């Protein structure tokens, strides 16, 4: 009894203080973070949960590589303006200005002349050309970047001017300019001898032009960057950035409690919601909650007998109480979504609400689609095929560990039997890619707000792309193709809203949630700003203790 | 089995405690459905009498809920009215998961809202089942190969010995992955089969030594001289005598397999949902180890594993002592060399690098 | 003796070939993409197409036929080249050279500590078998042995937080003192040691008892030697020899690392290297780790054979080929 009382009062206290501090509650950074005169010096220690395979953007697409390198170590001709959420227009970086020809096929960039590489060599348009050529080299495993340049006809520097880059494309494509402009540029003099990149020094020790330069990588422990004092722009405030690799979340949190980190990435939901407060860290750290473009989904393989009918897929959707799942299993942090695109962008039609939890409606839809219990064994069937399928999940998903038994139980009540198959990540990706699943769940993530749905939803992408659920709809194909040539954002997003409506009705995916990044930053850290392109650490400084 | 074994075994209180504990766990495993289930043991509903709905899936009872009981209906419930798989309607849940202990959930819930006590009880079945199945399989393989190697000697012996050496060098995870590729679906049992396939070497070495000893025994030679066939000698004399070391190895094997299952679950290679096993329960608890409500989820399965493994290890040790009466002073010189080898070569395996077994 | 040794050495070659061949087959048969990608249920749009992964397989030589692939790997290994990691392109030799010292830093002290603790325990137990102390100690080591290591490790982490004892990595940023390294090793070594106590102390106890029952010990006793003298002069040396035999068998474990302990305490040793290589299907690294484990197993068996021979000349090598 006494214990209960204690818990109740504790909850009460927590409740009142939480209300008093909406910034803490919402995971926003207060205005105080951006006030004051920046101070030079200090080391920022960042927690990283996974060690990247390399520090090479050309060969590896791990997110952490982008985080550590983009705009900090490597720079591009233009970069997304992180302060302008959610449009993220481009602003000049290594290029001072650019022009796009009226036919949208020729881009001309004028580059800065005062830039030097971290090793002291001067920067010029030759570096841009060398980087693009490296990506197009078939012996380099740069497929993830190569896709952006399939329609590139020619790229060169202007005659007699190494600081003007001219790129010509075969056909207009809305992503072509952005892809080239934000491409991280590598030094030509080091690319020459880099071969396939894998055996070159810059694979793990990148040389760039950015405000920080690579210092050291102690495998399994930490990666260190130091300030580039010869930076062409405003120099960074921090002396050093140390990324410490701590995989285990419980251990990481203990270290956070001991004050070992200034920026802690990827807190677990319950750590973010409850443990920070419980550990008395409310003074020492600030919470950050930010939604980057990502969403998770359950995909129904349309070539399996059970899921070929959109009514069945809709029924599956009605069988899940997504709102209750969000509250119970995800602590209410994730944002529900029904849209393929970034939730905050105008490509999403916000009038499309998530389907309600309605088992009766689900049963009715299944009946309509012909899935009834004909043989009286308690399991629905159609044409002699019982509704008994397997849900494929990857072994390290905490969320699916809870969602799948829940789904299994809900479907059992509807007369649908579901089994769960669990495989490790590498195997999972292979099975999904080869369409060897009945139903599965995955999350799509992106580091830019502008994106092309072609790879995921166009019917041509079943074989080589990422159309895993075998979605095939001529209307969708047409919308996607049409949108590719539309360079005006507003008009293109209108097409995408139409596509969104179509996907909502066909329900190839059950769209679930957009997951927030849950980070914590020490209260001595100033000038930090979350964005879809992660944090711009060159603006960050440390308040005196 | 040699006479007096039970007497020597029972002379130690520790052995009896271990035996009692393991029997208790076995009973819990067998009757888990009668202790914790969301279906009644006997149910009378709408004029029909259902026997053991907790064991048998009645079609009419699909989607059954206690609220469906009418006035004339009655039911005999197990003491705990929660099954290990039942997730309560999510919309009715109050407060975050996992939930702390309450009148309804004596040990709280796990992070999907399932009753912890029910999962622990049913986990006994999984963990003991896994332990016994793996141990049995590894002993059967080890016994067969060990007896053949020890008795036939020569090329067979070399081949078996080499195979054992090869297996010693393999990361268990690699074998599990290969099994994943070959089998359409990995279950707890297939995982255990892989474990057994890699673990027979310990048993086979024990048994081989015993078989080599028996081979030289006067009575075996006598029976051979009398014209009995090789196979017959093998079955009648060698095999029964090899059983005691195999029994000891099996007992240790149970504990070892239970530990291994929990370690695999921790690394994400455990059984798929919704299986209730101690290892999985603990692995889920680890996901939010800092949550006071989740502490029970970590502590209790850990304790359960500890108790079960202790029980089997104590029995194993007791059996070993009881089967090997030399400590009482009766030294049989012919036993000496081989049994010294036995023990030098078969330290108890330990799943994670602590013992001389390649780590998972 | 020399011929026997040679014979034994030659005998390890087929075993080694067997290990690597089966390993190669398994690695090839294991399903899954060798392309390590962002885990935790997420894929990056535009960076994960099927075509891309096919391209990767081709570049990494994973589409080559099996037997020539193995032959090529073997010829490279004979020349001392274990290949390069798929994941980060570094030579496997370098990766092993980085990870092995970390693992040895854990496993050697753990083994040493295990022996240091187990010998007195075994001695005390054997002094009065069945006595109160014997029963207490043997129960205690058995209970320790029955604790799941991941459980102990995480409870230690939770318990140690706030005590100032480091719980992660090998050293503190910017500190190079030996005491700092030592402090980092305390918890992992504790985790690695407690379980081996049972094996080692029980082994010593039983071999002590065996020796104590021998004729020459009885003779010594009959000659009026004190019990302490009997134990120290006769029983202990003989039993220790058999402990040394056991030592050879722990060789592979010394180098293969402990996955769970390394994972919980964030130590970049062989266990972590192997585990990551399995998850990322990093074939050259995996083959390298297995090759190393195979060599250590061979070496261990050889050493334990030789020690056994030295310890007990009555056993001929021919009679015991395990």
mmCIF file of N, CA and C in Angstrom, chain B residues 82-149:
data_model
loop_
_atom_site.group_PDB
_atom_site.id
_atom_site.type_symbol
_atom_site.label_atom_id
_atom_site.label_comp_id
_atom_site.label_asym_id
_atom_site.label_seq_id
_atom_site.Cartn_x
_atom_site.Cartn_y
_atom_site.Cartn_z
ATOM 1 N N UNK B 82 -4.150 -16.806 -17.088
ATOM 2 C CA UNK B 82 -3.500 -16.181 -18.236
ATOM 3 C C UNK B 82 -2.695 -17.228 -18.965
ATOM 4 N N UNK B 83 -2.773 -17.210 -20.270
ATOM 5 C CA UNK B 83 -1.934 -18.093 -21.063
ATOM 6 C C UNK B 83 -0.623 -17.396 -21.368
ATOM 7 N N UNK B 84 0.349 -18.150 -21.842
ATOM 8 C CA UNK B 84 1.653 -17.535 -22.114
ATOM 9 C C UNK B 84 1.663 -16.671 -23.363
ATOM 10 N N UNK B 85 0.652 -16.818 -24.212
ATOM 11 C CA UNK B 85 0.667 -16.094 -25.486
ATOM 12 C C UNK B 85 -0.353 -14.970 -25.549
ATOM 13 N N UNK B 86 -1.230 -14.915 -24.565
ATOM 14 C CA UNK B 86 -2.349 -13.996 -24.678
ATOM 15 C C UNK B 86 -1.927 -12.554 -24.478
ATOM 16 N N UNK B 87 -2.166 -11.762 -25.490
ATOM 17 C CA UNK B 87 -1.964 -10.324 -25.363
ATOM 18 C C UNK B 87 -3.325 -9.713 -25.092
ATOM 19 N N UNK B 88 -3.476 -8.967 -24.021
ATOM 20 C CA UNK B 88 -4.800 -8.396 -23.730
ATOM 21 C C UNK B 88 -5.157 -7.355 -24.786
ATOM 22 N N UNK B 89 -6.458 -7.047 -24.936
ATOM 23 C CA UNK B 89 -6.832 -6.006 -25.902
ATOM 24 C C UNK B 89 -6.041 -4.738 -25.598
ATOM 25 N N UNK B 90 -5.311 -4.270 -26.582
ATOM 26 C CA UNK B 90 -4.362 -3.189 -26.324
ATOM 27 C C UNK B 90 -5.051 -1.914 -25.869
ATOM 28 N N UNK B 91 -6.251 -1.667 -26.423
ATOM 29 C CA UNK B 91 -6.916 -0.414 -26.102
ATOM 30 C C UNK B 91 -7.283 -0.336 -24.621
ATOM 31 N N UNK B 92 -7.395 -1.505 -23.959
ATOM 32 C CA UNK B 92 -7.792 -1.486 -22.550
ATOM 33 C C UNK B 92 -6.587 -1.341 -21.618
ATOM 34 N N UNK B 93 -5.397 -1.407 -22.175
ATOM 35 C CA UNK B 93 -4.205 -1.362 -21.322
ATOM 36 C C UNK B 93 -4.047 0.010 -20.696
ATOM 37 N N UNK B 94 -3.659 -0.022 -19.437
ATOM 38 C CA UNK B 94 -3.358 1.253 -18.795
ATOM 39 C C UNK B 94 -1.902 1.272 -18.398
ATOM 40 N N UNK B 95 -1.283 2.372 -18.612
ATOM 41 C CA UNK B 95 0.120 2.503 -18.237
ATOM 42 C C UNK B 95 1.022 1.808 -19.216
ATOM 43 N N UNK B 96 2.300 2.117 -19.128
ATOM 44 C CA UNK B 96 3.245 1.574 -20.101
ATOM 45 C C UNK B 96 3.566 0.110 -19.851
ATOM 46 N N UNK B 97 4.054 -0.543 -20.875
ATOM 47 C CA UNK B 97 4.506 -1.923 -20.761
ATOM 48 C C UNK B 97 6.018 -1.905 -20.560
ATOM 49 N N UNK B 98 6.585 -2.881 -19.894
ATOM 50 C CA UNK B 98 5.923 -3.928 -19.127
ATOM 51 C C UNK B 98 5.260 -3.387 -17.861
ATOM 52 N N UNK B 99 4.211 -4.090 -17.431
ATOM 53 C CA UNK B 99 3.487 -3.633 -16.252
ATOM 54 C C UNK B 99 4.070 -4.246 -14.985
ATOM 55 N N UNK B 100 3.999 -3.509 -13.896
ATOM 56 C CA UNK B 100 4.485 -4.039 -12.617
ATOM 57 C C UNK B 100 3.520 -5.098 -12.079
ATOM 58 N N UNK B 101 3.949 -5.860 -11.080
ATOM 59 C CA UNK B 101 3.060 -6.878 -10.490
ATOM 60 C C UNK B 101 1.758 -6.266 -10.001
ATOM 61 N N UNK B 102 0.680 -7.015 -10.173
ATOM 62 C CA UNK B 102 -0.621 -6.551 -9.703
ATOM 63 C C UNK B 102 -1.407 -7.784 -9.293
ATOM 64 N N UNK B 103 -2.616 -7.564 -8.809
ATOM 65 C CA UNK B 103 -3.425 -8.711 -8.400
ATOM 66 C C UNK B 103 -3.688 -9.628 -9.590
ATOM 67 N N UNK B 104 -3.897 -9.010 -10.756
ATOM 68 C CA UNK B 104 -4.199 -9.806 -11.948
ATOM 69 C C UNK B 104 -2.952 -10.500 -12.482
ATOM 70 N N UNK B 105 -1.848 -9.780 -12.489
ATOM 71 C CA UNK B 105 -0.580 -10.343 -12.976
ATOM 72 C C UNK B 105 0.409 -10.373 -11.816
ATOM 73 N N UNK B 106 0.501 -11.525 -11.123
ATOM 74 C CA UNK B 106 1.300 -11.572 -9.889
ATOM 75 C C UNK B 106 2.759 -11.156 -10.103
ATOM 76 N N UNK B 107 3.283 -11.394 -11.292
ATOM 77 C CA UNK B 107 4.673 -10.999 -11.532
ATOM 78 C C UNK B 107 4.765 -9.927 -12.621
ATOM 79 N N UNK B 108 3.645 -9.270 -12.885
ATOM 80 C CA UNK B 108 3.657 -8.255 -13.920
ATOM 81 C C UNK B 108 3.526 -8.860 -15.315
ATOM 82 N N UNK B 109 3.793 -8.027 -16.321
ATOM 83 C CA UNK B 109 3.690 -8.499 -17.706
ATOM 84 C C UNK B 109 5.013 -8.265 -18.421
ATOM 85 N N UNK B 110 5.145 -8.846 -19.599
ATOM 86 C CA UNK B 110 6.319 -8.546 -20.413
ATOM 87 C C UNK B 110 6.007 -7.333 -21.290
ATOM 88 N N UNK B 111 6.903 -7.003 -22.183
ATOM 89 C CA UNK B 111 6.703 -5.748 -22.905
ATOM 90 C C UNK B 111 5.690 -5.843 -24.042
ATOM 91 N N UNK B 112 5.080 -7.019 -24.208
ATOM 92 C CA UNK B 112 3.945 -7.085 -25.129
ATOM 93 C C UNK B 112 2.639 -7.264 -24.337
ATOM 94 N N UNK B 113 2.697 -7.130 -23.028
ATOM 95 C CA UNK B 113 1.499 -7.209 -22.206
ATOM 96 C C UNK B 113 1.112 -8.617 -21.788
ATOM 97 N N UNK B 114 1.989 -9.595 -22.030
ATOM 98 C CA UNK B 114 1.673 -10.969 -21.649
ATOM 99 C C UNK B 114 2.108 -11.242 -20.218
ATOM 100 N N UNK B 115 1.389 -12.133 -19.553
ATOM 101 C CA UNK B 115 1.630 -12.390 -18.142
ATOM 102 C C UNK B 115 2.999 -13.053 -17.927
ATOM 103 N N UNK B 116 3.788 -12.459 -17.080
ATOM 104 C CA UNK B 116 5.152 -12.960 -16.879
ATOM 105 C C UNK B 116 5.163 -14.342 -16.230
ATOM 106 N N UNK B 117 4.310 -14.511 -15.228
ATOM 107 C CA UNK B 117 4.302 -15.804 -14.538
ATOM 108 C C UNK B 117 3.919 -16.924 -15.507
ATOM 109 N N UNK B 118 2.898 -16.655 -16.317
ATOM 110 C CA UNK B 118 2.486 -17.678 -17.282
ATOM 111 C C UNK B 118 3.620 -17.992 -18.246
ATOM 112 N N UNK B 119 4.312 -16.967 -18.685
ATOM 113 C CA UNK B 119 5.405 -17.201 -19.624
ATOM 114 C C UNK B 119 6.566 -17.933 -18.962
ATOM 115 N N UNK B 120 6.813 -17.608 -17.705
ATOM 116 C CA UNK B 120 7.871 -18.324 -16.983
ATOM 117 C C UNK B 120 7.531 -19.805 -16.857
ATOM 118 N N UNK B 121 6.282 -20.074 -16.460
ATOM 119 C CA UNK B 121 5.859 -21.461 -16.269
ATOM 120 C C UNK B 121 5.941 -22.244 -17.568
ATOM 121 N N UNK B 122 5.408 -21.642 -18.627
ATOM 122 C CA UNK B 122 5.449 -22.339 -19.899
ATOM 123 C C UNK B 122 6.862 -22.364 -20.463
ATOM 124 N N UNK B 123 7.653 -21.378 -20.057
ATOM 125 C CA UNK B 123 9.057 -21.376 -20.459
ATOM 126 C C UNK B 123 9.803 -22.572 -19.904
ATOM 127 N N UNK B 124 9.354 -23.059 -18.754
ATOM 128 C CA UNK B 124 9.972 -24.262 -18.199
ATOM 129 C C UNK B 124 9.899 -25.385 -19.209
ATOM 130 N N UNK B 125 8.746 -25.478 -19.830
ATOM 131 C CA UNK B 125 8.555 -26.551 -20.813
ATOM 132 C C UNK B 125 9.526 -26.385 -21.973
ATOM 133 N N UNK B 126 9.568 -25.153 -22.509
ATOM 134 C CA UNK B 126 10.464 -24.918 -23.640
ATOM 135 C C UNK B 126 11.910 -25.198 -23.253
ATOM 136 N N UNK B 127 12.319 -24.598 -22.132
ATOM 137 C CA UNK B 127 13.736 -24.686 -21.800
ATOM 138 C C UNK B 127 14.133 -26.112 -21.449
ATOM 139 N N UNK B 128 13.320 -26.780 -20.644
ATOM 140 C CA UNK B 128 13.646 -28.168 -20.314
ATOM 141 C C UNK B 128 13.557 -29.043 -21.558
ATOM 142 N N UNK B 129 12.551 -28.779 -22.370
ATOM 143 C CA UNK B 129 12.396 -29.569 -23.590
ATOM 144 C C UNK B 129 13.614 -29.427 -24.482
ATOM 145 N N UNK B 130 14.004 -28.168 -24.658
ATOM 146 C CA UNK B 130 15.190 -27.898 -25.465
ATOM 147 C C UNK B 130 16.404 -28.588 -24.854
ATOM 148 N N UNK B 131 16.556 -28.423 -23.557
ATOM 149 C CA UNK B 131 17.709 -29.009 -22.886
ATOM 150 C C UNK B 131 17.732 -30.518 -23.062
ATOM 151 N N UNK B 132 16.596 -31.149 -22.792
ATOM 152 C CA UNK B 132 16.561 -32.613 -22.854
ATOM 153 C C UNK B 132 16.715 -33.103 -24.288
ATOM 154 N N UNK B 133 16.039 -32.431 -25.221
ATOM 155 C CA UNK B 133 16.124 -32.878 -26.610
ATOM 156 C C UNK B 133 17.553 -32.767 -27.118
ATOM 157 N N UNK B 134 18.166 -31.616 -26.863
ATOM 158 C CA UNK B 134 19.540 -31.428 -27.341
ATOM 159 C C UNK B 134 20.468 -32.429 -26.679
ATOM 160 N N UNK B 135 20.291 -32.602 -25.365
ATOM 161 C CA UNK B 135 21.168 -33.526 -24.654
ATOM 162 C C UNK B 135 20.972 -34.942 -25.170
ATOM 163 N N UNK B 136 19.707 -35.317 -25.357
ATOM 164 C CA UNK B 136 19.436 -36.670 -25.842
ATOM 165 C C UNK B 136 20.068 -36.880 -27.207
ATOM 166 N N UNK B 137 19.875 -35.897 -28.088
ATOM 167 C CA UNK B 137 20.415 -36.043 -29.439
ATOM 168 C C UNK B 137 21.934 -36.118 -29.403
ATOM 169 N N UNK B 138 22.530 -35.245 -28.607
ATOM 170 C CA UNK B 138 23.991 -35.227 -28.612
ATOM 171 C C UNK B 138 24.541 -36.504 -28.007
ATOM 172 N N UNK B 139 23.814 -37.053 -27.039
ATOM 173 C CA UNK B 139 24.286 -38.274 -26.415
ATOM 174 C C UNK B 139 24.107 -39.469 -27.349
ATOM 175 N N UNK B 140 22.986 -39.488 -28.065
ATOM 176 C CA UNK B 140 22.776 -40.612 -28.978
ATOM 177 C C UNK B 140 23.858 -40.629 -30.055
ATOM 178 N N UNK B 141 24.111 -39.456 -30.621
ATOM 179 C CA UNK B 141 25.160 -39.386 -31.646
ATOM 180 C C UNK B 141 26.512 -39.739 -31.023
ATOM 181 N N UNK B 142 26.788 -39.130 -29.876
ATOM 182 C CA UNK B 142 28.077 -39.348 -29.227
ATOM 183 C C UNK B 142 28.272 -40.804 -28.842
ATOM 184 N N UNK B 143 27.194 -41.387 -28.350
ATOM 185 C CA UNK B 143 27.251 -42.787 -27.916
ATOM 186 C C UNK B 143 27.563 -43.686 -29.113
ATOM 187 N N UNK B 144 26.806 -43.470 -30.174
ATOM 188 C CA UNK B 144 26.991 -44.320 -31.349
ATOM 189 C C UNK B 144 28.414 -44.192 -31.893
ATOM 190 N N UNK B 145 28.839 -42.956 -32.106
ATOM 191 C CA UNK B 145 30.159 -42.754 -32.698
ATOM 192 C C UNK B 145 31.264 -43.163 -31.735
ATOM 193 N N UNK B 146 31.050 -42.858 -30.444
ATOM 194 C CA UNK B 146 32.074 -43.181 -29.452
ATOM 195 C C UNK B 146 32.276 -44.678 -29.326
ATOM 196 N N UNK B 147 31.177 -45.399 -29.275
ATOM 197 C CA UNK B 147 31.263 -46.852 -29.153
ATOM 198 C C UNK B 147 31.947 -47.433 -30.378
ATOM 199 N N UNK B 148 31.541 -46.964 -31.548
ATOM 200 C CA UNK B 148 32.151 -47.473 -32.783
ATOM 201 C C UNK B 148 33.648 -47.188 -32.798
ATOM 202 N N UNK B 149 33.989 -45.939 -32.472
ATOM 203 C CA UNK B 149 35.395 -45.555 -32.525
ATOM 204 C C UNK B 149 36.208 -46.357 -31.517
#
